[in-house]
CSV table of C-alpha atoms and ligand atoms in Angstrom, one decimal:
chain,number,residue,atom,x,y,z
A,1253,MET,CA,-0.1,-0.3,-0.1
A,1254,SER,CA,1.4,3.6,-0.9
A,1255,THR,CA,1.7,6.0,2.0
A,1256,THR,CA,-0.2,8.4,0.0
A,1257,ASN,CA,-3.6,9.1,1.1
A,1258,LEU,CA,-6.0,9.1,-1.8
A,1259,GLU,CA,-8.0,12.3,-0.2
A,1260,THR,CA,-4.8,14.2,-0.3
A,1261,ILE,CA,-4.4,13.5,-4.1
A,1262,VAL,CA,-8.0,14.2,-5.0
A,1263,SER,CA,-7.8,17.5,-3.4
A,1264,LEU,CA,-4.7,18.7,-5.1
A,1265,CYS,CA,-6.2,17.6,-8.3
A,1266,LYS,CA,-9.2,19.8,-7.6
A,1267,ARG,CA,-7.4,22.6,-6.2
A,1268,ARG,CA,-4.8,23.1,-8.7
A,1269,GLY,CA,-6.9,22.4,-11.9
A,1270,PHE,CA,-5.9,18.9,-12.9
A,1271,ILE,CA,-9.2,16.8,-12.4
A,1272,TYR,CA,-12.7,18.0,-11.4
A,1273,GLN,CA,-15.9,15.8,-10.8
A,1274,GLY,CA,-17.5,15.4,-14.2
A,1275,SER,CA,-20.8,17.5,-14.5
A,1276,GLU,CA,-19.9,18.8,-11.0
A,1277,VAL,CA,-22.0,22.2,-11.4
A,1278,TYR,CA,-24.8,20.1,-11.6
A,1279,GLY,CA,-24.5,17.8,-8.7
A,1280,GLY,CA,-21.7,15.5,-10.8
A,1281,LEU,CA,-22.4,12.2,-12.8
A,1282,SER,CA,-21.1,9.2,-11.1
A,1283,GLY,CA,-17.9,7.6,-12.7
A,1284,THR,CA,-17.1,10.5,-15.2
A,1285,TRP,CA,-14.0,12.7,-14.8
A,1286,ASP,CA,-13.3,16.2,-16.3
A,1287,TYR,CA,-9.6,17.0,-16.8
A,1288,GLY,CA,-8.4,20.7,-16.0
A,1289,PRO,CA,-5.5,22.8,-17.6
A,1290,HIS,CA,-3.1,20.6,-15.9
A,1291,GLY,CA,-4.7,17.6,-15.9
A,1292,VAL,CA,-5.1,17.4,-19.8
A,1293,THR,CA,-1.3,18.3,-20.3
A,1294,LEU,CA,-0.3,15.6,-17.9
A,1295,LYS,CA,-2.6,13.1,-19.5
A,1296,LYS,CA,-1.4,14.2,-23.3
A,1297,ASN,CA,2.2,14.0,-22.0
A,1298,ILE,CA,1.5,10.4,-20.7
A,1299,MET,CA,-0.1,9.3,-24.2
A,1300,ASN,CA,2.4,10.9,-26.2
A,1301,LEU,CA,5.4,9.4,-24.4
A,1302,TRP,CA,3.5,6.0,-24.7
A,1303,TRP,CA,3.0,6.5,-28.5
A,1304,LYS,CA,6.4,7.5,-29.0
A,1305,THR,CA,8.1,4.5,-27.1
A,1306,PHE,CA,5.6,1.9,-28.7
A,1307,VAL,CA,4.8,3.6,-32.5
A,1308,GLU,CA,7.3,6.3,-33.5
A,1309,ASP,CA,10.5,4.5,-32.1
A,1310,ARG,CA,10.0,1.3,-33.3
A,1311,ASP,CA,9.8,-0.2,-37.2
A,1312,ASP,CA,7.3,-2.7,-36.3
A,1313,MET,CA,4.2,-0.8,-35.1
A,1314,TYR,CA,1.3,0.7,-36.8
A,1315,GLY,CA,-1.2,3.4,-35.1
A,1316,VAL,CA,-4.8,3.4,-35.8
A,1317,ASP,CA,-7.7,5.5,-34.4
A,1318,ALA,CA,-11.0,3.5,-35.2
A,1319,ALA,CA,-14.4,4.9,-34.6
A,1320,ILE,CA,-16.2,4.4,-31.4
A,1321,LEU,CA,-19.3,2.9,-32.5
A,1322,MET,CA,-19.0,0.0,-34.3
A,1323,ASN,CA,-21.2,-2.8,-35.9
A,1324,GLN,CA,-22.9,-4.6,-33.1
A,1325,LYS,CA,-21.5,-7.8,-34.8
A,1326,VAL,CA,-18.3,-6.8,-33.6
A,1327,TRP,CA,-19.6,-7.0,-30.3
A,1328,GLN,CA,-21.3,-10.3,-30.7
A,1329,ALA,CA,-18.4,-12.1,-32.3
A,1330,SER,CA,-16.3,-11.1,-29.7
A,1331,GLY,CA,-18.8,-12.2,-26.7
A,1332,HIS,CA,-19.4,-8.7,-25.2
A,1333,ALA,CA,-22.8,-8.1,-26.1
A,1334,THR,CA,-23.7,-11.3,-23.8
A,1335,GLY,CA,-20.8,-11.8,-21.7
A,1336,PHE,CA,-19.4,-8.5,-20.7
A,1337,ASN,CA,-20.9,-8.9,-17.3
A,1338,ASP,CA,-19.8,-8.3,-13.5
A,1339,PRO,CA,-22.1,-10.1,-10.6
A,1340,LEU,CA,-24.1,-7.7,-9.2
A,1341,VAL,CA,-25.5,-8.0,-5.4
A,1342,GLU,CA,-28.0,-5.7,-3.8
A,1343,CYS,CA,-28.4,-5.1,-0.4
A,1344,SER,CA,-32.2,-5.9,0.7
A,1345,HIS,CA,-31.9,-3.2,3.3
A,1346,CYS,CA,-30.6,0.0,1.8
A,1347,HIS,CA,-30.9,-1.2,-2.0
A,1348,GLY,CA,-26.7,-0.4,-2.1
A,1349,ARG,CA,-25.8,-2.4,-5.5
A,1350,PHE,CA,-22.0,-3.8,-5.7
A,1351,ARG,CA,-19.7,-5.8,-7.6
A,1352,GLU,CA,-20.1,-9.2,-5.6
A,1353,ASP,CA,-16.0,-9.8,-6.3
A,1354,LYS,CA,-15.0,-6.2,-4.9
A,1355,ILE,CA,-16.8,-6.5,-1.4
A,1356,ASP,CA,-17.3,-8.7,1.9
A,1357,THR,CA,-20.7,-10.0,1.3
A,1358,SER,CA,-21.3,-11.1,4.5
A,1359,LYS,CA,-21.9,-7.4,5.6
A,1360,CYS,CA,-23.5,-4.4,3.6
A,1361,PRO,CA,-20.1,-1.8,3.2
A,1362,THR,CA,-23.1,0.9,3.2
A,1363,CYS,CA,-25.5,0.4,5.9
A,1364,GLY,CA,-23.5,-2.6,8.0
A,1365,THR,CA,-26.5,-5.0,7.9
A,1366,LYS,CA,-25.3,-8.6,8.3
A,1367,ASP,CA,-26.3,-11.4,5.5
A,1368,SER,CA,-28.2,-8.9,3.4
A,1369,PHE,CA,-27.3,-9.8,0.1
A,1370,GLY,CA,-28.9,-12.3,-2.1
A,1371,PRO,CA,-27.6,-14.5,-5.0
A,1372,ALA,CA,-25.7,-12.3,-7.8
A,1373,LYS,CA,-27.1,-11.4,-10.9
A,1374,GLN,CA,-24.9,-11.1,-14.1
A,1375,PHE,CA,-25.1,-7.1,-15.2
A,1376,ASN,CA,-23.8,-6.2,-18.8
A,1377,MET,CA,-21.3,-3.4,-18.6
A,1378,MET,CA,-22.0,-2.3,-22.0
A,1379,PHE,CA,-23.5,1.2,-22.7
A,1380,LYS,CA,-26.3,0.6,-25.3
A,1381,THR,CA,-27.4,3.1,-28.1
A,1382,ASN,CA,-29.3,3.2,-31.1
A,1383,VAL,CA,-27.4,4.3,-34.4
A,1384,GLY,CA,-29.8,6.5,-36.9
A,1385,PRO,CA,-33.5,7.6,-36.6
A,1386,LEU,CA,-35.0,4.1,-35.9
A,1387,ALA,CA,-34.7,2.6,-32.5
A,1388,ASP,CA,-35.1,-1.1,-33.3
A,1389,GLU,CA,-33.0,-4.4,-33.2
A,1390,GLU,CA,-30.8,-3.7,-36.4
A,1391,SER,CA,-29.9,-0.1,-35.2
A,1392,ILE,CA,-28.5,-1.3,-31.8
A,1393,SER,CA,-24.7,-0.1,-31.0
A,1394,TYR,CA,-22.8,0.2,-28.0
A,1395,LEU,CA,-20.0,2.6,-26.5
A,1396,ARG,CA,-17.1,0.5,-26.9
A,1397,PRO,CA,-15.6,-1.2,-23.8
A,1398,GLU,CA,-12.4,-1.5,-25.1
A,1399,THR,CA,-10.2,-0.2,-27.9
A,1400,ALA,CA,-8.6,-3.7,-28.9
A,1401,GLN,CA,-12.0,-4.7,-31.2
A,1402,GLY,CA,-11.1,-1.5,-33.2
A,1403,ILE,CA,-7.8,-2.9,-33.7
A,1404,PHE,CA,-8.5,-6.4,-34.6
A,1405,THR,CA,-11.2,-5.3,-37.1
A,1406,ASN,CA,-8.7,-3.0,-38.9
A,1407,TYR,CA,-6.1,-6.1,-38.8
A,1408,LYS,CA,-6.8,-7.3,-42.6
A,1409,ASN,CA,-6.9,-3.5,-43.8
A,1410,VAL,CA,-3.4,-2.8,-42.3
A,1411,VAL,CA,-1.9,-6.0,-43.6
A,1412,ASP,CA,-3.2,-5.5,-47.1
A,1413,SER,CA,-2.2,-1.6,-47.1
A,1414,PHE,CA,1.6,-2.0,-45.5
A,1415,SER,CA,2.6,-5.7,-46.0
A,1416,PRO,CA,4.1,-5.7,-42.8
A,1417,ASP,CA,6.6,-8.1,-41.8
A,1418,LEU,CA,5.7,-10.5,-38.9
A,1419,PRO,CA,5.7,-9.9,-35.9
A,1420,PHE,CA,4.4,-6.4,-35.9
A,1421,GLY,CA,1.8,-4.7,-33.8
A,1422,ILE,CA,-1.4,-2.3,-34.3
A,1423,ALA,CA,-1.6,0.3,-31.7
A,1424,GLN,CA,-4.5,2.4,-30.8
A,1425,GLN,CA,-5.4,4.9,-27.9
A,1426,GLY,CA,-8.7,6.1,-27.2
A,1427,LYS,CA,-12.0,6.5,-25.0
A,1428,ALA,CA,-13.6,3.3,-23.5
A,1429,PHE,CA,-16.8,2.9,-21.8
A,1430,ARG,CA,-18.0,0.4,-19.1
A,1431,ASN,CA,-21.0,0.9,-16.9
A,1432,GLU,CA,-19.2,-0.2,-13.7
A,1433,ILE,CA,-21.7,-1.1,-10.9
A,1434,SER,CA,-19.8,0.9,-8.6
A,1435,PRO,CA,-17.0,3.5,-10.0
A,1436,ARG,CA,-14.6,4.1,-7.0
A,1437,ASP,CA,-11.2,5.1,-5.8
A,1438,PHE,CA,-11.0,8.7,-7.8
A,1439,VAL,CA,-10.3,7.8,-11.8
A,1440,PHE,CA,-9.3,4.5,-11.0
A,1441,ARG,CA,-12.4,2.9,-11.8
A,1442,SER,CA,-14.5,5.0,-14.3
A,1443,ARG,CA,-17.3,4.7,-16.5
A,1444,GLU,CA,-15.5,6.6,-19.2
A,1445,PHE,CA,-11.8,6.5,-19.3
A,1446,GLU,CA,-9.2,6.0,-22.1
A,1447,GLN,CA,-6.8,3.1,-23.0
A,1448,MET,CA,-3.8,2.6,-24.8
A,1449,GLU,CA,-3.6,-1.0,-26.5
A,1450,ILE,CA,-1.5,-3.0,-28.5
A,1451,GLU,CA,-2.0,-5.8,-30.7
A,1452,TYR,CA,1.1,-7.8,-31.4
A,1453,PHE,CA,0.6,-10.6,-33.7
A,1454,VAL,CA,3.1,-13.4,-33.7
A,1455,ASP,CA,3.8,-16.8,-35.1
A,1456,PRO,CA,2.2,-18.9,-32.6
A,1457,ASP,CA,5.5,-20.9,-32.7
A,1458,ASN,CA,7.3,-18.3,-31.1
A,1459,TRP,CA,4.6,-16.7,-28.4
A,1460,GLU,CA,6.9,-17.1,-25.6
A,1461,ALA,CA,9.8,-15.1,-26.4
A,1462,GLU,CA,7.8,-12.3,-27.7
A,1463,PHE,CA,5.7,-12.2,-24.4
A,1464,GLU,CA,8.9,-12.3,-22.4
A,1465,LYS,CA,10.3,-9.2,-24.6
A,1466,TRP,CA,6.7,-7.5,-23.8
A,1467,VAL,CA,7.3,-7.9,-20.0
A,1468,SER,CA,10.5,-5.9,-20.6
A,1469,TYR,CA,9.4,-3.4,-22.5
A,1470,ILE,CA,6.4,-2.5,-20.2
A,1471,ALA,CA,8.9,-2.2,-17.3
A,1472,ASP,CA,11.1,0.0,-19.3
A,1473,PHE,CA,8.1,2.5,-19.9
A,1474,LEU,CA,6.8,2.0,-16.5
A,1475,ASP,CA,10.3,3.5,-15.4
A,1476,LYS,CA,10.0,6.8,-18.0
A,1477,LEU,CA,6.7,7.2,-16.0
A,1478,GLY,CA,8.9,7.6,-12.8
A,1479,LEU,CA,6.9,4.7,-11.0
A,1480,PRO,CA,9.4,2.9,-8.2
A,1481,LYS,CA,9.9,-0.6,-9.2
A,1482,ASP,CA,9.3,-1.8,-5.6
A,1483,SER,CA,5.5,-0.2,-6.1
A,1484,ILE,CA,5.1,-2.5,-9.2
A,1485,HIS,CA,4.1,-6.3,-8.7
A,1486,ASN,CA,4.1,-8.6,-11.8
A,1487,LEU,CA,1.0,-11.1,-10.9
A,1488,GLU,CA,1.1,-14.2,-13.0
A,1489,VAL,CA,-2.7,-14.8,-13.4
A,1490,GLU,CA,-3.6,-18.6,-12.5
A,1491,GLU,CA,-5.2,-20.6,-15.0
A,1492,ALA,CA,-8.5,-20.8,-13.2
A,1493,ASP,CA,-8.7,-17.1,-13.4
A,1494,ARG,CA,-7.5,-16.5,-17.0
A,1495,ALA,CA,-9.8,-15.8,-19.9
A,1496,HIS,CA,-10.3,-19.6,-21.5
A,1497,TYR,CA,-8.4,-18.7,-24.3
A,1498,SER,CA,-5.6,-17.3,-22.7
A,1499,LYS,CA,-2.2,-19.4,-22.1
A,1500,ARG,CA,-0.8,-16.8,-20.2
A,1501,THR,CA,-1.9,-13.2,-18.3
A,1502,ILE,CA,0.4,-10.7,-16.4
A,1503,ASP,CA,-1.7,-8.5,-14.3
A,1504,VAL,CA,1.0,-5.6,-13.8
A,1505,GLU,CA,-0.5,-4.3,-10.2
A,1506,PHE,CA,0.8,-1.0,-8.5
A,1507,ASP,CA,0.7,0.0,-5.1
A,1508,PHE,CA,-1.9,2.8,-5.4
A,1509,PRO,CA,-3.2,4.6,-2.2
A,1510,HIS,CA,-6.6,2.4,-1.8
A,1511,GLY,CA,-4.2,-0.8,-2.2
A,1512,ARG,CA,-2.4,-2.9,-4.5
A,1513,ASP,CA,-4.2,-3.3,-7.8
A,1514,GLU,CA,-4.3,-3.7,-11.7
A,1515,LEU,CA,-2.3,-0.9,-13.3
A,1516,LEU,CA,-2.4,-2.9,-16.9
A,1517,GLY,CA,-2.5,-6.3,-18.3
A,1518,LEU,CA,-0.4,-8.3,-20.5
A,1519,ALA,CA,-2.2,-11.3,-22.0
A,1520,TYR,CA,-1.4,-14.2,-24.8
A,1521,ARG,CA,-4.5,-14.2,-26.4
A,1522,THR,CA,-3.8,-17.0,-29.0
A,1523,ASP,CA,-5.7,-16.5,-32.1
A,1524,PHE,CA,-9.2,-16.5,-30.3
A,1525,ASP,CA,-10.1,-12.8,-31.6
A,1526,LEU,CA,-9.1,-13.2,-35.2
A,1527,MET,CA,-10.5,-16.7,-35.6
A,1528,ASN,CA,-14.0,-15.2,-34.5
A,1529,ILE,CA,-13.9,-12.3,-36.8
A,1530,GLN,CA,-12.9,-14.9,-39.6
A,1531,ASN,CA,-15.7,-17.3,-38.8
A,1532,ASN,CA,-18.4,-14.6,-38.0
A,1533,SER,CA,-17.3,-12.1,-41.0
A,1534,GLY,CA,-16.4,-15.0,-43.6
A,1535,LYS,CA,-13.0,-13.1,-44.3
A,1536,LYS,CA,-9.9,-14.7,-44.1
A,1537,MET,CA,-7.6,-13.6,-41.5
A,1538,ASP,CA,-4.6,-15.4,-42.7
A,1539,TYR,CA,-0.9,-14.2,-42.9
A,1540,ARG,CA,1.1,-15.4,-45.4
A,1541,MET,CA,5.1,-15.3,-44.4
A,1542,LYS,CA,7.1,-13.4,-46.9
A,1543,ASP,CA,9.4,-16.6,-47.6
A,1544,GLY,CA,6.3,-18.4,-48.3
A,1545,SER,CA,7.1,-20.9,-45.9
A,1546,LYS,CA,3.9,-20.8,-44.3
A,1547,THR,CA,0.4,-19.0,-44.0
A,1548,PHE,CA,-1.5,-19.1,-40.9
A,1549,VAL,CA,-3.9,-16.9,-38.3
A,1550,PRO,CA,-1.3,-15.1,-36.4
A,1551,HIS,CA,-1.6,-15.2,-32.5
A,1552,VAL,CA,-1.8,-12.5,-30.5
A,1553,ILE,CA,-0.1,-10.7,-27.4
A,1554,GLU,CA,-1.9,-7.7,-25.9
A,1555,PRO,CA,-0.4,-5.1,-23.8
A,1556,SER,CA,-3.3,-3.1,-22.4
A,1557,PHE,CA,-2.7,0.1,-20.4
A,1558,GLY,CA,-5.4,2.2,-18.9
A,1559,VAL,CA,-4.7,6.2,-19.0
A,1560,GLU,CA,-6.3,6.9,-15.7
A,1561,ARG,CA,-4.4,4.1,-14.0
A,1562,ALA,CA,-1.1,5.5,-15.3
A,1563,ILE,CA,-2.1,9.1,-14.1
A,1564,MET,CA,-2.9,8.1,-10.9
A,1565,ALA,CA,0.3,5.7,-10.2
A,1566,VAL,CA,2.3,8.9,-11.6
A,1567,LEU,CA,0.6,11.3,-9.1
A,1568,THR,CA,0.9,8.9,-6.3
A,1569,SER,CA,4.5,8.4,-6.8
A,1570,ALA,CA,5.1,12.0,-7.5
A,1571,TYR,CA,3.4,13.2,-4.4
A,1572,THR,CA,6.2,14.2,-1.7
A,1573,GLU,CA,5.8,16.2,1.6
A,1574,ASP,CA,8.9,17.5,3.1
A,1575,GLU,CA,9.7,20.7,5.2
A,1576,VAL,CA,11.2,23.9,4.0
A,1577,ASN,CA,12.2,26.6,6.4
A,1578,GLY,CA,10.1,24.9,8.9
A,1579,GLU,CA,6.9,24.9,7.0
A,1580,LYS,CA,5.3,21.7,5.7
A,1581,ARG,CA,5.6,21.7,1.9
A,1582,GLU,CA,3.7,19.4,-0.5
A,1583,TYR,CA,4.9,19.0,-4.0
A,1584,LEU,CA,4.7,16.6,-7.0
A,1585,LYS,CA,8.0,15.1,-8.1
A,1586,LEU,CA,6.9,14.7,-11.5
A,1587,PRO,CA,9.6,13.6,-14.0
A,1588,GLU,CA,10.4,16.8,-16.1
A,1589,HIS,CA,9.1,15.5,-19.5
A,1590,LEU,CA,5.7,14.6,-17.9
A,1591,ALA,CA,5.2,17.8,-16.1
A,1592,PRO,CA,2.4,20.0,-17.0
A,1593,VAL,CA,4.5,23.3,-17.0
A,1594,ARG,CA,8.2,23.1,-17.2
A,1595,PHE,CA,9.1,26.6,-16.5
A,1596,ALA,CA,7.1,29.2,-14.7
A,1597,VAL,CA,8.2,32.8,-15.2
A,1598,SER,CA,7.8,36.0,-13.2
A,1599,PRO,CA,8.9,39.2,-12.4
A,1600,LEU,CA,10.1,39.6,-8.8
A,1601,VAL,CA,7.3,42.1,-8.2
A,1602,LYS,CA,4.5,43.3,-10.2
A,1603,ASN,CA,4.8,47.2,-9.9
A,1604,LYS,CA,7.9,47.5,-11.8
A,1605,PRO,CA,7.2,47.9,-15.4
A,1606,GLU,CA,10.7,47.4,-16.6
A,1607,LEU,CA,11.1,43.9,-14.6
A,1608,VAL,CA,7.5,43.1,-16.2
A,1609,GLU,CA,8.5,43.7,-19.8
A,1610,LYS,CA,11.7,41.9,-19.3
A,1611,ALA,CA,9.9,39.1,-17.6
A,1612,LYS,CA,7.6,38.9,-20.5
A,1613,GLU,CA,10.5,38.7,-23.1
A,1614,VAL,CA,12.1,35.7,-21.0
A,1615,TYR,CA,8.7,34.2,-20.9
A,1616,GLN,CA,8.0,34.4,-24.5
A,1617,ALA,CA,11.6,33.0,-25.4
A,1618,LEU,CA,11.0,29.9,-23.2
A,1619,LYS,CA,7.5,29.3,-24.4
A,1620,LYS,CA,8.8,29.3,-28.0
A,1621,LYS,CA,11.2,26.8,-27.1
A,1622,TYR,CA,9.2,24.7,-24.9
A,1623,GLY,CA,5.7,25.2,-25.2
A,1624,ASN,CA,4.9,24.4,-21.6
A,1625,VAL,CA,5.8,27.4,-19.9
A,1626,MET,CA,3.4,29.3,-17.8
A,1627,TRP,CA,3.4,32.8,-16.9
A,1628,ASP,CA,2.8,33.1,-12.9
A,1629,ASP,CA,2.8,36.4,-11.2
A,1630,ASN,CA,0.2,35.8,-8.7
A,1631,GLY,CA,1.0,36.7,-4.9
A,1632,ASN,CA,4.3,37.0,-3.9
A,1633,ILE,CA,7.3,35.0,-4.7
A,1634,GLY,CA,6.9,32.5,-1.9
A,1635,LYS,CA,3.2,31.8,-2.9
A,1636,ARG,CA,4.3,31.1,-6.5
A,1637,TYR,CA,6.6,28.8,-5.3
A,1638,ARG,CA,4.2,26.9,-3.6
A,1639,ARG,CA,1.7,26.9,-6.0
A,1640,GLN,CA,3.9,25.7,-9.0
A,1641,ASP,CA,5.7,22.9,-6.6
A,1642,GLU,CA,2.0,21.6,-6.4
A,1643,ILE,CA,1.6,21.5,-9.9
A,1644,GLY,CA,4.8,19.7,-10.2
A,1645,THR,CA,6.9,22.6,-12.1
A,1646,PRO,CA,10.6,21.7,-12.0
A,1647,TYR,CA,11.8,25.2,-12.6
A,1648,CYS,CA,10.5,28.7,-11.8
A,1649,VAL,CA,12.3,31.5,-13.4
A,1650,VAL,CA,12.6,34.8,-11.5
A,1651,VAL,CA,13.4,38.3,-13.3
A,1652,ASP,CA,14.8,40.4,-10.8
A,1653,PHE,CA,17.0,44.0,-10.8
A,1654,GLN,CA,20.1,42.2,-11.7
A,1655,THR,CA,18.6,40.7,-14.7
A,1656,LEU,CA,18.3,44.5,-16.0
A,1657,GLU,CA,22.0,45.0,-15.5
A,1658,ASP,CA,23.6,41.3,-16.7
A,1659,ASP,CA,20.9,39.3,-18.6
A,1660,THR,CA,20.7,36.8,-15.9
A,1661,VAL,CA,17.4,35.2,-14.2
A,1662,THR,CA,17.4,33.4,-10.8
A,1663,ILE,CA,16.3,29.4,-11.4
A,1664,ARG,CA,14.9,28.0,-8.4
A,1665,ASP,CA,14.7,24.1,-8.5
A,1666,ARG,CA,11.7,22.3,-7.2
A,1667,ASP,CA,13.3,19.3,-5.6
A,1668,THR,CA,16.1,21.0,-3.8
A,1669,THR,CA,14.5,24.3,-3.3
A,1670,GLU,CA,17.9,26.0,-4.5
A,1671,GLN,CA,18.4,28.9,-6.6
A,1672,LYS,CA,20.9,29.9,-8.8
A,1673,ARG,CA,21.9,32.3,-11.6
A,1674,GLN,CA,21.8,31.5,-14.9
A,1675,SER,CA,22.2,33.6,-18.3
A,1676,ILE,CA,19.1,34.0,-20.3
A,1677,ASP,CA,20.8,33.0,-23.0
A,1678,SER,CA,22.2,29.7,-21.8
A,1679,LEU,CA,18.7,28.9,-20.7
A,1680,VAL,CA,17.0,29.6,-23.9
A,1681,LYS,CA,19.6,27.7,-25.9
A,1682,SER,CA,20.0,24.7,-23.2
B,110,ATP,P1,-10.6,-4.4,-13.2
B,110,ATP,O1,-10.2,-6.1,-12.8
B,110,ATP,O2,-9.9,-3.7,-12.6
B,110,ATP,O3,-12.0,-4.2,-13.6
B,110,ATP,P2,-10.1,-5.6,-16.1
B,110,ATP,O4,-9.1,-6.7,-15.9
B,110,ATP,O5,-11.5,-5.7,-16.3
B,110,ATP,O6,-9.8,-4.7,-15.1
B,110,ATP,P3,-9.2,-4.9,-19.0
B,110,ATP,O7,-10.3,-5.3,-19.5
B,110,ATP,O8,-7.7,-5.9,-18.8
B,110,ATP,O9,-9.2,-4.3,-16.8
B,110,ATP,O10,-8.7,-3.5,-19.2
B,110,ATP,C1,-7.2,-3.1,-19.5
B,110,ATP,C2,-7.0,-1.8,-19.0
B,110,ATP,O11,-7.9,-0.9,-18.8
B,110,ATP,C3,-6.8,-2.1,-17.4
B,110,ATP,O12,-5.7,-2.7,-16.8
B,110,ATP,C4,-7.0,-0.6,-16.7
B,110,ATP,O13,-5.8,0.0,-16.8
B,110,ATP,C5,-8.0,-0.2,-17.9
B,110,ATP,N1,-9.3,-0.1,-17.1
B,110,ATP,C6,-10.4,-1.0,-17.1
B,110,ATP,N2,-11.6,-0.8,-16.8
B,110,ATP,C7,-11.1,0.8,-16.2
B,110,ATP,C8,-12.3,1.5,-15.5
B,110,ATP,N3,-13.4,1.3,-15.1
B,110,ATP,N4,-11.5,2.8,-15.1
B,110,ATP,C9,-10.4,3.2,-15.5
B,110,ATP,N5,-9.4,2.2,-16.2
B,110,ATP,C10,-9.9,0.6,-16.5
């Protein structure tokens, strides 16, 4: 279990403009969250790092962006339409509804009544809708509960357009929707969330070696997110708990504030998905090796990341408390490449136009170079530092009277709180 308290993270996220309750002004909508200016930048930084690591920096990956609404046959063939269920139990006393496998059913977690739960019912988590003006059986569609099916349905398109060498992967990022019975633990279990998924197509004779490679690619990526190694636990999922088609699954767990829980999954899914599509669509999903040695339906290794859980892990790892000049300080020790704001620039005082003008110049130059640079002249310097610490800004740049003489500024380091002078030139060029 992490020593960071969940309430502390939730309140920092709200106070500093990272994450707000969805539809808050109307009393909220359970399981939905809105990202504020710093939250959306943090989220994009994580998603862009993932895309760069797993798509742009590799030669064997192809990105797609499939529609969220898909033909209902996709979800019938994949089994989601009938089988994407969680066990629902209801307390006979307070009528609270819970996911059976997430609570101790001997006592209601809300009202405390003992033995108030009857047998579980299967609850389908798909959000159903109708496409077009007629609401009939034919027009049924669903908000996708995973991005993976949008990858499988484009497997043949990518093979036909790009003739990739096997093994190769198709990657997608995007929204997924699950009508979770009880959303909880901040963004950890949401009803609308974002996934980053890869289907990596392999020769079935070689799946074990490829799977091992993915175990280490994932560890490297989590390292780039700044997650401490001792908070990450690879749980080999027992055969009885795996999907029937999976021969190996690892749940990568993290020590979240609410306890150890799933951060992402890595599963060997055999040829289950492509064979389902082949059988239901009548279209061949074969892959022919370039040397003509064999033709087969590829098997699949699926690393499946959740963006919200990555954000929670990053915030949990970054949250730090220390003491500065006898006062408690809270700050986010975010890796520089993830921080929503890289530099905050301000004049020492606001009422000296020559300082303000010079500070604006420095701000513009840094912004041109780095993009995520913030102008922050609210309150006194001490307050600015506290605020930027809470956002996780690695460097605060202050323009003072000496700047007007020698073109140097003070740079204050978030982690050490030390200040040093540096020339504007070297800062903009470094
Ligand atoms: P859980 O057992 O926690 O419900 P799962 O095993 O059903 O998760 P998968 O179907 O494997 O999850 O989804 C892949 C990833 O998507 C998860 O590892 C997680 O990061 C993310 N994810 C799944 N459901 C949610 C949700 N309700 N809210 C936020 N992220 C989610």
